[in-house]
Short mmCIF file of N, CA, C and O in Angstrom, two decimals:
data_model
loop_
_atom_site.label_atom_id
_atom_site.label_comp_id
_atom_site.label_asym_id
_atom_site.label_seq_id
_atom_site.Cartn_x
_atom_site.Cartn_y
_atom_site.Cartn_z
N MET Y 1 -11.76 -12.94 -10.28
CA MET Y 1 -12.46 -11.76 -10.29
C MET Y 1 -12.32 -11.22 -12.00
O MET Y 1 -11.44 -11.43 -12.76
N ALA Y 2 -13.53 -10.50 -12.51
CA ALA Y 2 -13.52 -10.23 -13.95
C ALA Y 2 -12.57 -8.95 -13.96
O ALA Y 2 -12.30 -8.13 -12.90
N LYS Y 3 -11.84 -8.95 -15.22
CA LYS Y 3 -10.91 -7.76 -15.54
C LYS Y 3 -11.72 -6.65 -15.69
O LYS Y 3 -12.81 -6.57 -16.23
N LEU Y 4 -11.05 -5.46 -15.41
CA LEU Y 4 -11.55 -4.23 -15.74
C LEU Y 4 -11.79 -4.10 -17.23
O LEU Y 4 -10.89 -4.54 -18.06
N LYS Y 5 -12.67 -3.24 -17.62
CA LYS Y 5 -12.94 -3.09 -19.05
C LYS Y 5 -12.21 -2.03 -19.72
O LYS Y 5 -12.29 -0.91 -19.28
N PHE Y 6 -11.14 -2.14 -20.43
CA PHE Y 6 -10.02 -1.26 -20.88
C PHE Y 6 -10.89 -0.05 -21.37
O PHE Y 6 -10.47 1.10 -21.10
N ASP Y 7 -11.72 -0.20 -22.30
CA ASP Y 7 -12.48 1.06 -22.87
C ASP Y 7 -13.22 1.61 -21.94
O ASP Y 7 -13.53 2.85 -22.26
N SER Y 8 -13.76 1.28 -20.76
CA SER Y 8 -14.47 2.18 -20.03
C SER Y 8 -13.45 2.78 -18.89
O SER Y 8 -14.11 3.69 -17.96
N ILE Y 9 -12.24 2.65 -18.95
CA ILE Y 9 -11.39 3.33 -18.05
C ILE Y 9 -10.78 4.48 -18.57
O ILE Y 9 -10.31 4.49 -19.76
N LYS Y 10 -10.58 5.43 -17.73
CA LYS Y 10 -10.14 6.83 -18.41
C LYS Y 10 -8.78 7.27 -17.44
O LYS Y 10 -8.76 6.83 -16.33
N VAL Y 11 -7.82 7.89 -18.15
CA VAL Y 11 -6.66 8.38 -17.50
C VAL Y 11 -7.37 9.41 -16.39
O VAL Y 11 -8.22 10.16 -16.84
N GLY Y 12 -6.99 9.39 -15.16
CA GLY Y 12 -7.40 10.12 -14.21
C GLY Y 12 -8.38 9.51 -13.28
O GLY Y 12 -8.76 10.02 -12.22
N ASP Y 13 -8.94 8.21 -13.77
CA ASP Y 13 -10.11 7.65 -12.91
C ASP Y 13 -9.23 7.15 -11.49
O ASP Y 13 -7.93 6.92 -11.44
N GLU Y 14 -10.03 7.22 -10.54
CA GLU Y 14 -9.34 7.09 -9.19
C GLU Y 14 -9.73 5.55 -8.81
O GLU Y 14 -10.90 5.27 -9.06
N ILE Y 15 -8.80 4.86 -8.20
CA ILE Y 15 -9.03 3.47 -7.60
C ILE Y 15 -9.81 3.78 -6.32
O ILE Y 15 -9.63 4.95 -5.55
N PRO Y 16 -10.71 2.92 -5.90
CA PRO Y 16 -11.51 3.10 -4.64
C PRO Y 16 -10.58 3.06 -3.64
O PRO Y 16 -9.54 2.27 -3.41
N LYS Y 17 -10.91 4.16 -2.55
CA LYS Y 17 -10.07 4.20 -1.44
C LYS Y 17 -10.24 3.06 -0.30
O LYS Y 17 -11.14 2.70 -0.13
N ILE Y 18 -9.31 2.85 0.38
CA ILE Y 18 -9.51 1.92 1.61
C ILE Y 18 -8.84 2.58 2.72
O ILE Y 18 -7.65 3.14 2.70
N GLU Y 19 -9.51 2.85 3.84
CA GLU Y 19 -9.21 3.31 5.08
C GLU Y 19 -9.01 2.59 5.93
O GLU Y 19 -10.10 1.78 6.39
N ILE Y 20 -8.04 2.53 7.07
CA ILE Y 20 -7.92 1.60 7.82
C ILE Y 20 -7.66 2.60 9.15
O ILE Y 20 -6.76 3.12 9.25
N ARG Y 21 -8.80 2.43 9.90
CA ARG Y 21 -8.72 3.20 11.24
C ARG Y 21 -8.18 2.69 12.25
O ARG Y 21 -8.39 1.81 12.85
N GLY Y 22 -6.89 3.49 12.77
CA GLY Y 22 -6.21 2.88 14.06
C GLY Y 22 -5.60 1.62 13.78
O GLY Y 22 -5.85 0.58 14.50
N VAL Y 23 -4.44 1.52 13.03
CA VAL Y 23 -3.71 0.27 12.93
C VAL Y 23 -2.96 0.13 14.40
O VAL Y 23 -2.94 1.12 15.19
N THR Y 24 -2.81 -1.17 14.64
CA THR Y 24 -2.32 -1.51 16.26
C THR Y 24 -1.23 -2.18 16.24
O THR Y 24 -0.61 -2.81 15.18
N ARG Y 25 -0.68 -2.18 17.42
CA ARG Y 25 0.56 -3.04 17.68
C ARG Y 25 0.32 -4.56 17.44
O ARG Y 25 1.28 -5.15 16.81
N PRO Y 26 -0.72 -4.94 17.88
CA PRO Y 26 -1.17 -6.39 17.44
C PRO Y 26 -1.16 -6.74 16.00
O PRO Y 26 -0.70 -7.71 15.49
N ASP Y 27 -1.53 -5.54 15.07
CA ASP Y 27 -1.52 -5.66 13.67
C ASP Y 27 -0.15 -5.97 13.23
O ASP Y 27 0.17 -6.83 12.51
N PHE Y 28 0.94 -5.23 13.93
CA PHE Y 28 2.22 -5.44 13.56
C PHE Y 28 2.96 -6.68 13.87
O PHE Y 28 3.57 -7.43 13.29
N VAL Y 29 2.42 -7.33 15.04
CA VAL Y 29 2.93 -8.54 15.69
C VAL Y 29 2.17 -9.75 14.59
O VAL Y 29 3.04 -10.51 14.35
N ARG Y 30 0.96 -9.55 14.33
CA ARG Y 30 0.44 -10.56 13.53
C ARG Y 30 1.30 -10.52 12.17
O ARG Y 30 1.41 -11.67 11.57
N TYR Y 31 1.31 -9.39 11.65
CA TYR Y 31 2.18 -9.16 10.46
C TYR Y 31 3.62 -10.05 10.55
O TYR Y 31 4.00 -10.49 9.66
N ALA Y 32 4.33 -9.75 11.69
CA ALA Y 32 5.75 -10.34 11.92
C ALA Y 32 5.43 -11.83 11.76
O ALA Y 32 6.44 -12.47 11.32
N GLY Y 33 4.35 -12.31 12.41
CA GLY Y 33 4.31 -13.67 12.42
C GLY Y 33 3.99 -14.42 10.99
O GLY Y 33 4.61 -15.27 10.72
N ALA Y 34 3.20 -13.49 10.41
CA ALA Y 34 2.99 -14.12 8.83
C ALA Y 34 4.17 -13.84 8.01
O ALA Y 34 4.25 -14.76 6.74
N SER Y 35 4.87 -12.84 8.19
CA SER Y 35 6.09 -12.56 7.15
C SER Y 35 7.41 -13.12 7.59
O SER Y 35 8.38 -13.20 6.91
N GLY Y 36 7.55 -13.19 9.10
CA GLY Y 36 8.88 -13.60 9.44
C GLY Y 36 9.83 -12.40 9.68
O GLY Y 36 10.72 -12.69 10.29
N ASP Y 37 9.16 -11.17 9.60
CA ASP Y 37 9.96 -10.04 9.87
C ASP Y 37 9.81 -9.54 11.43
O ASP Y 37 8.81 -9.08 11.94
N PHE Y 38 10.67 -10.09 12.27
CA PHE Y 38 10.70 -10.06 13.64
C PHE Y 38 11.70 -8.93 14.01
O PHE Y 38 12.28 -9.06 15.22
N VAL Y 39 12.09 -7.94 13.38
CA VAL Y 39 12.88 -6.85 13.86
C VAL Y 39 12.07 -6.19 14.86
O VAL Y 39 10.93 -5.78 14.86
N PRO Y 40 12.86 -6.08 16.19
CA PRO Y 40 12.06 -5.69 17.34
C PRO Y 40 11.81 -4.23 17.28
O PRO Y 40 10.90 -3.64 18.15
N LEU Y 41 11.98 -3.47 16.33
CA LEU Y 41 11.42 -2.17 16.22
C LEU Y 41 9.89 -2.02 15.98
O LEU Y 41 9.36 -1.03 16.06
N HIS Y 42 9.50 -3.27 15.64
CA HIS Y 42 7.97 -3.28 15.30
C HIS Y 42 7.06 -3.80 16.40
O HIS Y 42 5.98 -3.86 16.23
N TYR Y 43 7.80 -4.38 17.55
CA TYR Y 43 6.88 -4.97 18.67
C TYR Y 43 7.51 -4.71 20.15
O TYR Y 43 6.82 -4.94 21.08
N ASP Y 44 8.67 -4.30 20.18
CA ASP Y 44 9.49 -4.37 21.61
C ASP Y 44 9.78 -2.90 21.96
O ASP Y 44 10.62 -2.07 21.65
N GLN Y 45 8.81 -2.47 22.91
CA GLN Y 45 8.81 -1.16 23.37
C GLN Y 45 10.06 -0.59 24.08
O GLN Y 45 10.69 0.33 23.87
N THR Y 46 10.71 -1.63 24.86
CA THR Y 46 12.01 -1.49 25.57
C THR Y 46 13.01 -1.35 24.44
O THR Y 46 13.88 -0.31 24.56
N PHE Y 47 13.22 -1.90 23.63
CA PHE Y 47 14.18 -1.84 22.42
C PHE Y 47 14.11 -0.55 21.72
O PHE Y 47 15.13 0.00 21.42
N VAL Y 48 12.77 -0.18 21.26
CA VAL Y 48 12.63 1.03 20.70
C VAL Y 48 13.06 2.41 21.55
O VAL Y 48 13.78 3.28 20.87
N GLU Y 49 12.65 2.14 22.62
CA GLU Y 49 12.89 3.28 23.65
C GLU Y 49 14.48 3.52 23.81
O GLU Y 49 14.86 4.60 23.72
N ALA Y 50 15.09 2.35 23.86
CA ALA Y 50 16.64 2.45 23.91
C ALA Y 50 17.24 2.99 22.71
O ALA Y 50 18.51 3.55 22.88
N ALA Y 51 16.56 2.73 21.70
CA ALA Y 51 17.12 3.51 20.24
C ALA Y 51 16.71 4.70 20.00
O ALA Y 51 16.92 5.36 18.98
N GLY Y 52 15.95 5.26 21.14
CA GLY Y 52 15.58 6.84 20.94
C GLY Y 52 14.26 6.86 20.12
O GLY Y 52 13.93 8.26 19.70
N ILE Y 53 13.69 6.06 19.86
CA ILE Y 53 12.45 5.93 19.10
C ILE Y 53 11.20 5.88 20.22
O ILE Y 53 11.13 5.21 21.09
N PRO Y 54 9.99 6.74 20.00
CA PRO Y 54 9.06 6.90 21.04
C PRO Y 54 8.32 5.37 21.06
O PRO Y 54 7.74 5.37 22.22
N THR Y 55 8.05 4.94 20.11
CA THR Y 55 7.11 3.55 20.26
C THR Y 55 7.43 2.90 18.94
O THR Y 55 8.12 3.23 18.15
N VAL Y 56 6.81 1.72 18.93
CA VAL Y 56 7.11 0.61 17.71
C VAL Y 56 6.35 1.34 16.65
O VAL Y 56 5.54 2.38 16.64
N PHE Y 57 6.62 0.86 15.38
CA PHE Y 57 6.00 1.41 14.12
C PHE Y 57 5.96 0.18 13.30
O PHE Y 57 6.64 -0.91 13.37
N ALA Y 58 4.93 0.43 12.32
CA ALA Y 58 4.71 -0.75 11.35
C ALA Y 58 5.78 -0.97 10.44
O ALA Y 58 6.59 -0.15 10.01
N GLN Y 59 5.74 -2.35 9.89
CA GLN Y 59 6.89 -2.78 9.00
C GLN Y 59 6.34 -2.05 7.65
O GLN Y 59 5.13 -1.97 7.51
N GLY Y 60 7.45 -1.61 6.95
CA GLY Y 60 7.06 -0.84 5.68
C GLY Y 60 6.05 -1.81 4.84
O GLY Y 60 5.13 -1.64 4.28
N MET Y 61 6.41 -3.00 4.78
CA MET Y 61 5.63 -4.18 4.06
C MET Y 61 4.32 -4.38 4.47
O MET Y 61 3.41 -4.68 3.72
N PHE Y 62 4.22 -4.19 5.82
CA PHE Y 62 2.76 -4.21 6.38
C PHE Y 62 1.91 -3.14 5.64
O PHE Y 62 0.95 -3.36 5.07
N THR Y 63 2.35 -1.92 5.52
CA THR Y 63 1.80 -0.82 5.14
C THR Y 63 1.60 -1.09 3.50
O THR Y 63 0.58 -0.74 2.83
N ALA Y 64 2.61 -1.38 2.97
CA ALA Y 64 2.64 -1.76 1.34
C ALA Y 64 1.46 -2.97 1.14
O ALA Y 64 0.70 -2.98 0.07
N GLY Y 65 1.33 -3.83 2.08
CA GLY Y 65 0.28 -4.79 1.82
C GLY Y 65 -1.10 -4.34 2.05
O GLY Y 65 -1.97 -4.73 1.09
N LEU Y 66 -1.37 -3.21 2.81
CA LEU Y 66 -2.72 -2.64 2.92
C LEU Y 66 -2.92 -1.83 1.56
O LEU Y 66 -3.92 -2.02 1.04
N LEU Y 67 -1.85 -1.34 0.93
CA LEU Y 67 -1.87 -0.64 -0.32
C LEU Y 67 -2.13 -1.72 -1.50
O LEU Y 67 -3.20 -1.49 -2.45
N SER Y 68 -1.52 -2.91 -1.40
CA SER Y 68 -1.88 -3.90 -2.37
C SER Y 68 -3.37 -4.36 -2.44
O SER Y 68 -3.65 -4.72 -3.52
N LYS Y 69 -3.90 -4.12 -1.32
CA LYS Y 69 -5.22 -4.81 -1.26
C LYS Y 69 -6.12 -3.72 -2.16
O LYS Y 69 -6.98 -4.07 -2.72
N ALA Y 70 -5.71 -2.46 -1.95
CA ALA Y 70 -6.46 -1.33 -2.77
C ALA Y 70 -6.38 -1.68 -4.26
O ALA Y 70 -7.43 -1.59 -4.99
N VAL Y 71 -5.18 -2.09 -4.58
CA VAL Y 71 -4.91 -2.37 -6.16
C VAL Y 71 -5.55 -3.62 -6.58
O VAL Y 71 -6.30 -3.75 -7.53
N THR Y 72 -5.68 -4.70 -5.53
CA THR Y 72 -6.11 -6.05 -6.11
C THR Y 72 -7.71 -5.86 -6.10
O THR Y 72 -8.37 -6.57 -6.83
N ASP Y 73 -8.12 -5.22 -4.95
CA ASP Y 73 -9.68 -5.00 -5.09
C ASP Y 73 -10.08 -4.39 -6.19
O ASP Y 73 -11.21 -4.65 -6.82
N TYR Y 74 -9.24 -3.53 -6.94
CA TYR Y 74 -9.59 -2.80 -8.02
C TYR Y 74 -9.48 -3.45 -9.34
O TYR Y 74 -10.28 -3.62 -10.23
N ALA Y 75 -8.35 -3.99 -9.50
CA ALA Y 75 -7.91 -4.48 -10.78
C ALA Y 75 -8.09 -6.33 -10.55
O ALA Y 75 -8.07 -6.90 -11.81
N GLY Y 76 -8.11 -6.95 -9.28
CA GLY Y 76 -8.34 -8.33 -9.49
C GLY Y 76 -6.82 -8.81 -9.01
O GLY Y 76 -5.85 -8.34 -9.98
N VAL Y 77 -6.66 -9.76 -8.38
CA VAL Y 77 -5.41 -10.19 -7.99
C VAL Y 77 -4.61 -10.91 -9.15
O VAL Y 77 -3.59 -10.59 -9.29
N GLY Y 78 -5.32 -11.60 -9.98
CA GLY Y 78 -4.43 -12.12 -11.13
C GLY Y 78 -4.14 -11.17 -12.20
O GLY Y 78 -3.52 -11.53 -13.24
N ASN Y 79 -4.64 -10.12 -12.09
CA ASN Y 79 -4.47 -8.99 -12.96
C ASN Y 79 -3.42 -8.10 -13.01
O ASN Y 79 -3.07 -7.22 -13.80
N VAL Y 80 -2.89 -7.97 -11.73
CA VAL Y 80 -1.71 -7.14 -11.41
C VAL Y 80 -0.45 -7.46 -12.08
O VAL Y 80 -0.03 -8.82 -11.81
N ARG Y 81 0.24 -6.63 -12.93
CA ARG Y 81 1.43 -7.06 -13.55
C ARG Y 81 2.55 -6.50 -12.97
O ARG Y 81 3.71 -6.89 -13.02
N ARG Y 82 2.35 -5.36 -12.29
CA ARG Y 82 3.63 -4.63 -11.62
C ARG Y 82 3.01 -3.89 -10.40
O ARG Y 82 1.90 -3.38 -10.51
N PHE Y 83 3.73 -3.97 -9.38
CA PHE Y 83 3.44 -3.25 -8.08
C PHE Y 83 4.85 -2.73 -7.55
O PHE Y 83 5.57 -3.50 -7.01
N GLN Y 84 4.82 -1.46 -7.41
CA GLN Y 84 6.14 -0.97 -6.79
C GLN Y 84 5.90 -0.08 -5.78
O GLN Y 84 4.86 0.88 -5.91
N VAL Y 85 6.58 0.08 -4.70
CA VAL Y 85 6.53 1.05 -3.55
C VAL Y 85 7.70 1.48 -3.20
O VAL Y 85 8.82 1.09 -3.24
N ARG Y 86 7.56 2.83 -2.58
CA ARG Y 86 8.76 3.54 -2.04
C ARG Y 86 8.20 3.98 -0.35
O ARG Y 86 7.24 4.91 -0.53
N PHE Y 87 8.88 3.74 0.50
CA PHE Y 87 8.47 4.13 1.75
C PHE Y 87 8.96 5.60 2.13
O PHE Y 87 10.07 6.08 1.81
N ALA Y 88 8.05 6.35 2.76
CA ALA Y 88 8.37 7.86 2.86
C ALA Y 88 8.14 8.09 4.27
O ALA Y 88 9.17 9.09 4.81
N THR Y 89 7.32 7.63 5.14
CA THR Y 89 7.33 7.94 6.59
C THR Y 89 6.86 6.77 7.29
O THR Y 89 6.26 5.84 6.79
N ARG Y 90 7.04 6.53 8.54
CA ARG Y 90 6.64 5.38 9.39
C ARG Y 90 5.15 5.75 9.71
O ARG Y 90 4.37 6.74 9.73
N VAL Y 91 4.50 4.52 9.78
CA VAL Y 91 3.22 4.41 10.36
C VAL Y 91 3.23 3.79 11.80
O VAL Y 91 3.74 2.77 12.25
N TRP Y 92 2.51 4.68 12.75
CA TRP Y 92 2.48 4.45 14.16
C TRP Y 92 1.14 3.86 14.57
O TRP Y 92 0.30 3.93 14.08
N PRO Y 93 1.15 3.15 15.68
CA PRO Y 93 0.11 2.62 16.29
C PRO Y 93 -1.13 3.83 16.55
O PRO Y 93 -0.79 4.93 17.01
N GLY Y 94 -2.20 3.48 15.95
CA GLY Y 94 -3.35 4.42 16.23
C GLY Y 94 -3.40 5.31 15.07
O GLY Y 94 -4.43 6.08 14.71
N ASP Y 95 -2.51 5.24 14.22
CA ASP Y 95 -2.53 6.09 12.61
C ASP Y 95 -3.85 5.69 11.88
O ASP Y 95 -4.17 4.40 11.86
N VAL Y 96 -4.56 6.56 11.37
CA VAL Y 96 -5.54 6.08 10.11
C VAL Y 96 -4.69 6.27 9.20
O VAL Y 96 -4.09 7.37 8.63
N VAL Y 97 -4.79 5.25 8.07
CA VAL Y 97 -4.17 5.16 7.05
C VAL Y 97 -5.18 4.99 5.66
O VAL Y 97 -6.05 4.52 5.75
N THR Y 98 -5.00 5.84 4.67
CA THR Y 98 -5.80 5.88 3.55
C THR Y 98 -4.80 5.50 2.30
O THR Y 98 -3.91 6.11 2.06
N CYS Y 99 -5.43 4.42 1.55
CA CYS Y 99 -4.67 3.92 0.54
C CYS Y 99 -5.74 4.33 -0.85
O CYS Y 99 -6.72 3.98 -0.83
N THR Y 100 -4.96 4.99 -1.73
CA THR Y 100 -5.70 5.37 -2.94
C THR Y 100 -4.68 5.33 -4.20
O THR Y 100 -3.48 5.25 -4.02
N GLY Y 101 -5.35 5.69 -5.26
CA GLY Y 101 -4.36 5.95 -6.44
C GLY Y 101 -5.16 6.53 -7.52
O GLY Y 101 -6.53 6.49 -7.44
N LYS Y 102 -4.71 6.63 -8.75
CA LYS Y 102 -5.24 6.91 -9.99
C LYS Y 102 -4.67 6.30 -11.15
O LYS Y 102 -3.34 6.20 -11.24
N VAL Y 103 -5.57 6.22 -12.19
CA VAL Y 103 -4.92 5.64 -13.35
C VAL Y 103 -4.22 6.92 -14.21
O VAL Y 103 -4.64 7.99 -14.35
N THR Y 104 -3.04 6.63 -14.62
CA THR Y 104 -2.16 7.61 -15.32
C THR Y 104 -1.83 7.25 -16.73
O THR Y 104 -1.19 8.18 -17.38
N ASN Y 105 -2.10 6.16 -17.04
CA ASN Y 105 -1.75 5.74 -18.58
C ASN Y 105 -2.62 4.41 -18.94
O ASN Y 105 -2.79 3.51 -18.17
N LYS Y 106 -2.79 4.35 -20.27
CA LYS Y 106 -3.40 3.08 -20.98
C LYS Y 106 -2.53 2.66 -22.13
O LYS Y 106 -2.08 3.72 -22.73
N LEU Y 107 -2.37 1.46 -22.04
CA LEU Y 107 -1.36 1.02 -23.26
C LEU Y 107 -1.67 -0.47 -23.51
O LEU Y 107 -2.30 -1.07 -22.83
N GLU Y 108 -0.90 -0.89 -24.50
CA GLU Y 108 -0.82 -2.43 -24.88
C GLU Y 108 0.53 -2.73 -24.76
O GLU Y 108 1.57 -2.03 -25.23
N LYS Y 109 0.76 -3.90 -23.90
CA LYS Y 109 2.08 -4.33 -23.69
C LYS Y 109 1.93 -6.05 -23.67
O LYS Y 109 1.09 -6.39 -22.95
N ASP Y 110 2.89 -6.57 -24.28
CA ASP Y 110 2.95 -8.06 -24.16
C ASP Y 110 1.75 -8.53 -24.65
O ASP Y 110 1.10 -9.47 -24.25
N GLY Y 111 1.05 -7.96 -25.51
CA GLY Y 111 -0.23 -8.53 -26.30
C GLY Y 111 -1.38 -8.26 -25.27
O GLY Y 111 -2.43 -8.76 -25.70
N GLU Y 112 -1.32 -7.39 -24.37
CA GLU Y 112 -2.59 -7.28 -23.45
C GLU Y 112 -2.87 -5.86 -23.34
O GLU Y 112 -2.06 -5.02 -23.50
N LYS Y 113 -4.05 -5.40 -23.03
CA LYS Y 113 -4.43 -4.15 -22.77
C LYS Y 113 -4.26 -3.76 -21.22
O LYS Y 113 -4.48 -4.71 -20.49
N GLN Y 114 -3.56 -3.03 -20.93
CA GLN Y 114 -3.14 -2.61 -19.76
C GLN Y 114 -3.24 -1.18 -19.25
O GLN Y 114 -3.50 -0.14 -20.02
N ILE Y 115 -3.48 -1.03 -17.79
CA ILE Y 115 -3.31 0.44 -17.31
C ILE Y 115 -2.32 0.47 -16.32
O ILE Y 115 -1.86 -0.52 -15.90
N GLU Y 116 -1.81 1.75 -16.21
CA GLU Y 116 -0.72 2.12 -14.98
C GLU Y 116 -1.36 3.28 -14.38
O GLU Y 116 -2.12 4.01 -14.64
N GLY Y 117 -0.84 3.13 -13.21
CA GLY Y 117 -1.51 4.13 -12.10
C GLY Y 117 -0.39 4.53 -11.01
O GLY Y 117 0.65 3.78 -10.73
N ASP Y 118 -0.44 5.69 -10.42
CA ASP Y 118 0.17 6.01 -9.37
C ASP Y 118 -0.64 5.68 -8.00
O ASP Y 118 -1.76 5.69 -7.94
N LEU Y 119 0.06 5.47 -6.95
CA LEU Y 119 -0.58 4.97 -5.69
C LEU Y 119 0.13 5.76 -4.52
O LEU Y 119 1.15 6.29 -4.68
N ILE Y 120 -0.64 5.95 -3.46
CA ILE Y 120 -0.30 6.60 -2.31
C ILE Y 120 -0.96 6.13 -1.03
O ILE Y 120 -2.15 5.64 -1.24
N VAL Y 121 -0.32 5.97 0.14
CA VAL Y 121 -0.80 5.78 1.41
C VAL Y 121 -0.62 7.05 2.22
O VAL Y 121 0.59 7.53 2.14
N LEU Y 122 -1.66 7.65 2.61
CA LEU Y 122 -1.66 8.79 3.55
C LEU Y 122 -1.84 8.66 4.95
O LEU Y 122 -2.83 7.70 5.26
N ASN Y 123 -1.30 9.21 5.97
CA ASN Y 123 -1.85 9.24 7.11
C ASN Y 123 -2.90 10.12 7.48
O ASN Y 123 -3.09 10.92 6.69
N GLN Y 124 -3.32 10.25 8.82
CA GLN Y 124 -4.29 11.20 9.20
C GLN Y 124 -3.80 12.69 9.14
O GLN Y 124 -4.75 13.55 9.08
N LYS Y 125 -2.66 12.81 8.96
CA LYS Y 125 -2.17 14.39 8.87
C LYS Y 125 -1.85 14.57 7.59
O LYS Y 125 -1.70 15.78 7.03
N GLY Y 126 -2.32 13.65 6.48
CA GLY Y 126 -2.09 13.87 4.98
C GLY Y 126 -0.85 13.76 4.48
O GLY Y 126 -0.44 13.98 3.33
N GLU Y 127 0.14 13.12 5.22
CA GLU Y 127 1.51 12.93 5.11
C GLU Y 127 1.49 11.42 4.33
O GLU Y 127 0.93 10.60 4.76
N PRO Y 128 2.42 11.42 3.20
CA PRO Y 128 2.52 10.22 2.43
C PRO Y 128 3.35 9.23 3.30
O PRO Y 128 4.36 9.47 3.67
N ALA Y 129 2.90 8.12 3.75
CA ALA Y 129 3.54 7.05 4.05
C ALA Y 129 4.46 6.18 3.15
O ALA Y 129 5.36 5.77 3.36
N ILE Y 130 3.72 5.98 2.09
CA ILE Y 130 4.15 5.27 0.77
C ILE Y 130 3.72 5.90 -0.48
O ILE Y 130 2.41 6.48 -0.52
N ARG Y 131 4.42 6.04 -1.35
CA ARG Y 131 4.07 6.18 -2.87
C ARG Y 131 4.48 5.00 -3.79
O ARG Y 131 5.45 4.43 -3.26
N GLY Y 132 3.76 4.82 -4.70
CA GLY Y 132 4.09 3.65 -5.57
C GLY Y 132 3.53 3.87 -6.89
O GLY Y 132 2.77 4.73 -7.41
N SER Y 133 3.40 2.64 -7.45
CA SER Y 133 2.91 2.63 -8.80
C SER Y 133 2.32 1.24 -9.16
O SER Y 133 2.81 0.37 -8.62
N PHE Y 134 1.52 0.99 -10.12
CA PHE Y 134 0.94 -0.46 -10.49
C PHE Y 134 0.89 -0.22 -12.11
O PHE Y 134 0.74 0.71 -12.74
N ARG Y 135 0.80 -1.46 -12.59
CA ARG Y 135 0.27 -1.81 -13.95
C ARG Y 135 -0.69 -3.19 -13.72
O ARG Y 135 -0.36 -3.99 -13.01
N ALA Y 136 -1.88 -3.01 -14.49
CA ALA Y 136 -2.66 -4.16 -14.54
C ALA Y 136 -3.24 -4.51 -15.71
O ALA Y 136 -3.29 -3.49 -16.61
N ALA Y 137 -3.54 -5.74 -16.01
CA ALA Y 137 -4.21 -6.20 -17.32
C ALA Y 137 -5.73 -5.78 -17.41
O ALA Y 137 -6.27 -5.84 -16.20
N CYS Y 138 -6.13 -5.55 -18.42
CA CYS Y 138 -7.54 -5.30 -18.53
C CYS Y 138 -8.17 -6.16 -19.69
O CYS Y 138 -7.55 -6.70 -20.51
N ALA Y 139 -9.61 -6.24 -19.66
CA ALA Y 139 -10.18 -6.93 -20.78
C ALA Y 139 -10.42 -6.01 -21.97
O ALA Y 139 -10.63 -4.96 -21.91
#
């Protein structure tokens, strides 16, 4: 993927939103298989009810993976230099999640022109599920 053009990016530019309508329990199970994260909180209804939780919920890294797609779609996989996240709330089956962010800084680092930005995943109630940041190289 071609690098973003440093001179055409402005602080405040938004990265294109990605919306996932209705994440599902099978999504969580597929992620468990791919990642090896088989914590029963993410797929076992009997286990979560015994723990006092109404239903299963997404692995935090599943949701972070959705957010990482928004960043790599924008900046290109090979251009991401840093990706950090902090989990804020759970994502439940049926939730609609929106991944977005914006450019907050332009800099030169390690001989590269780079941009930095803030990231967020919101659920359908507008609650942050994840907050994060990124840095990416530009041409």
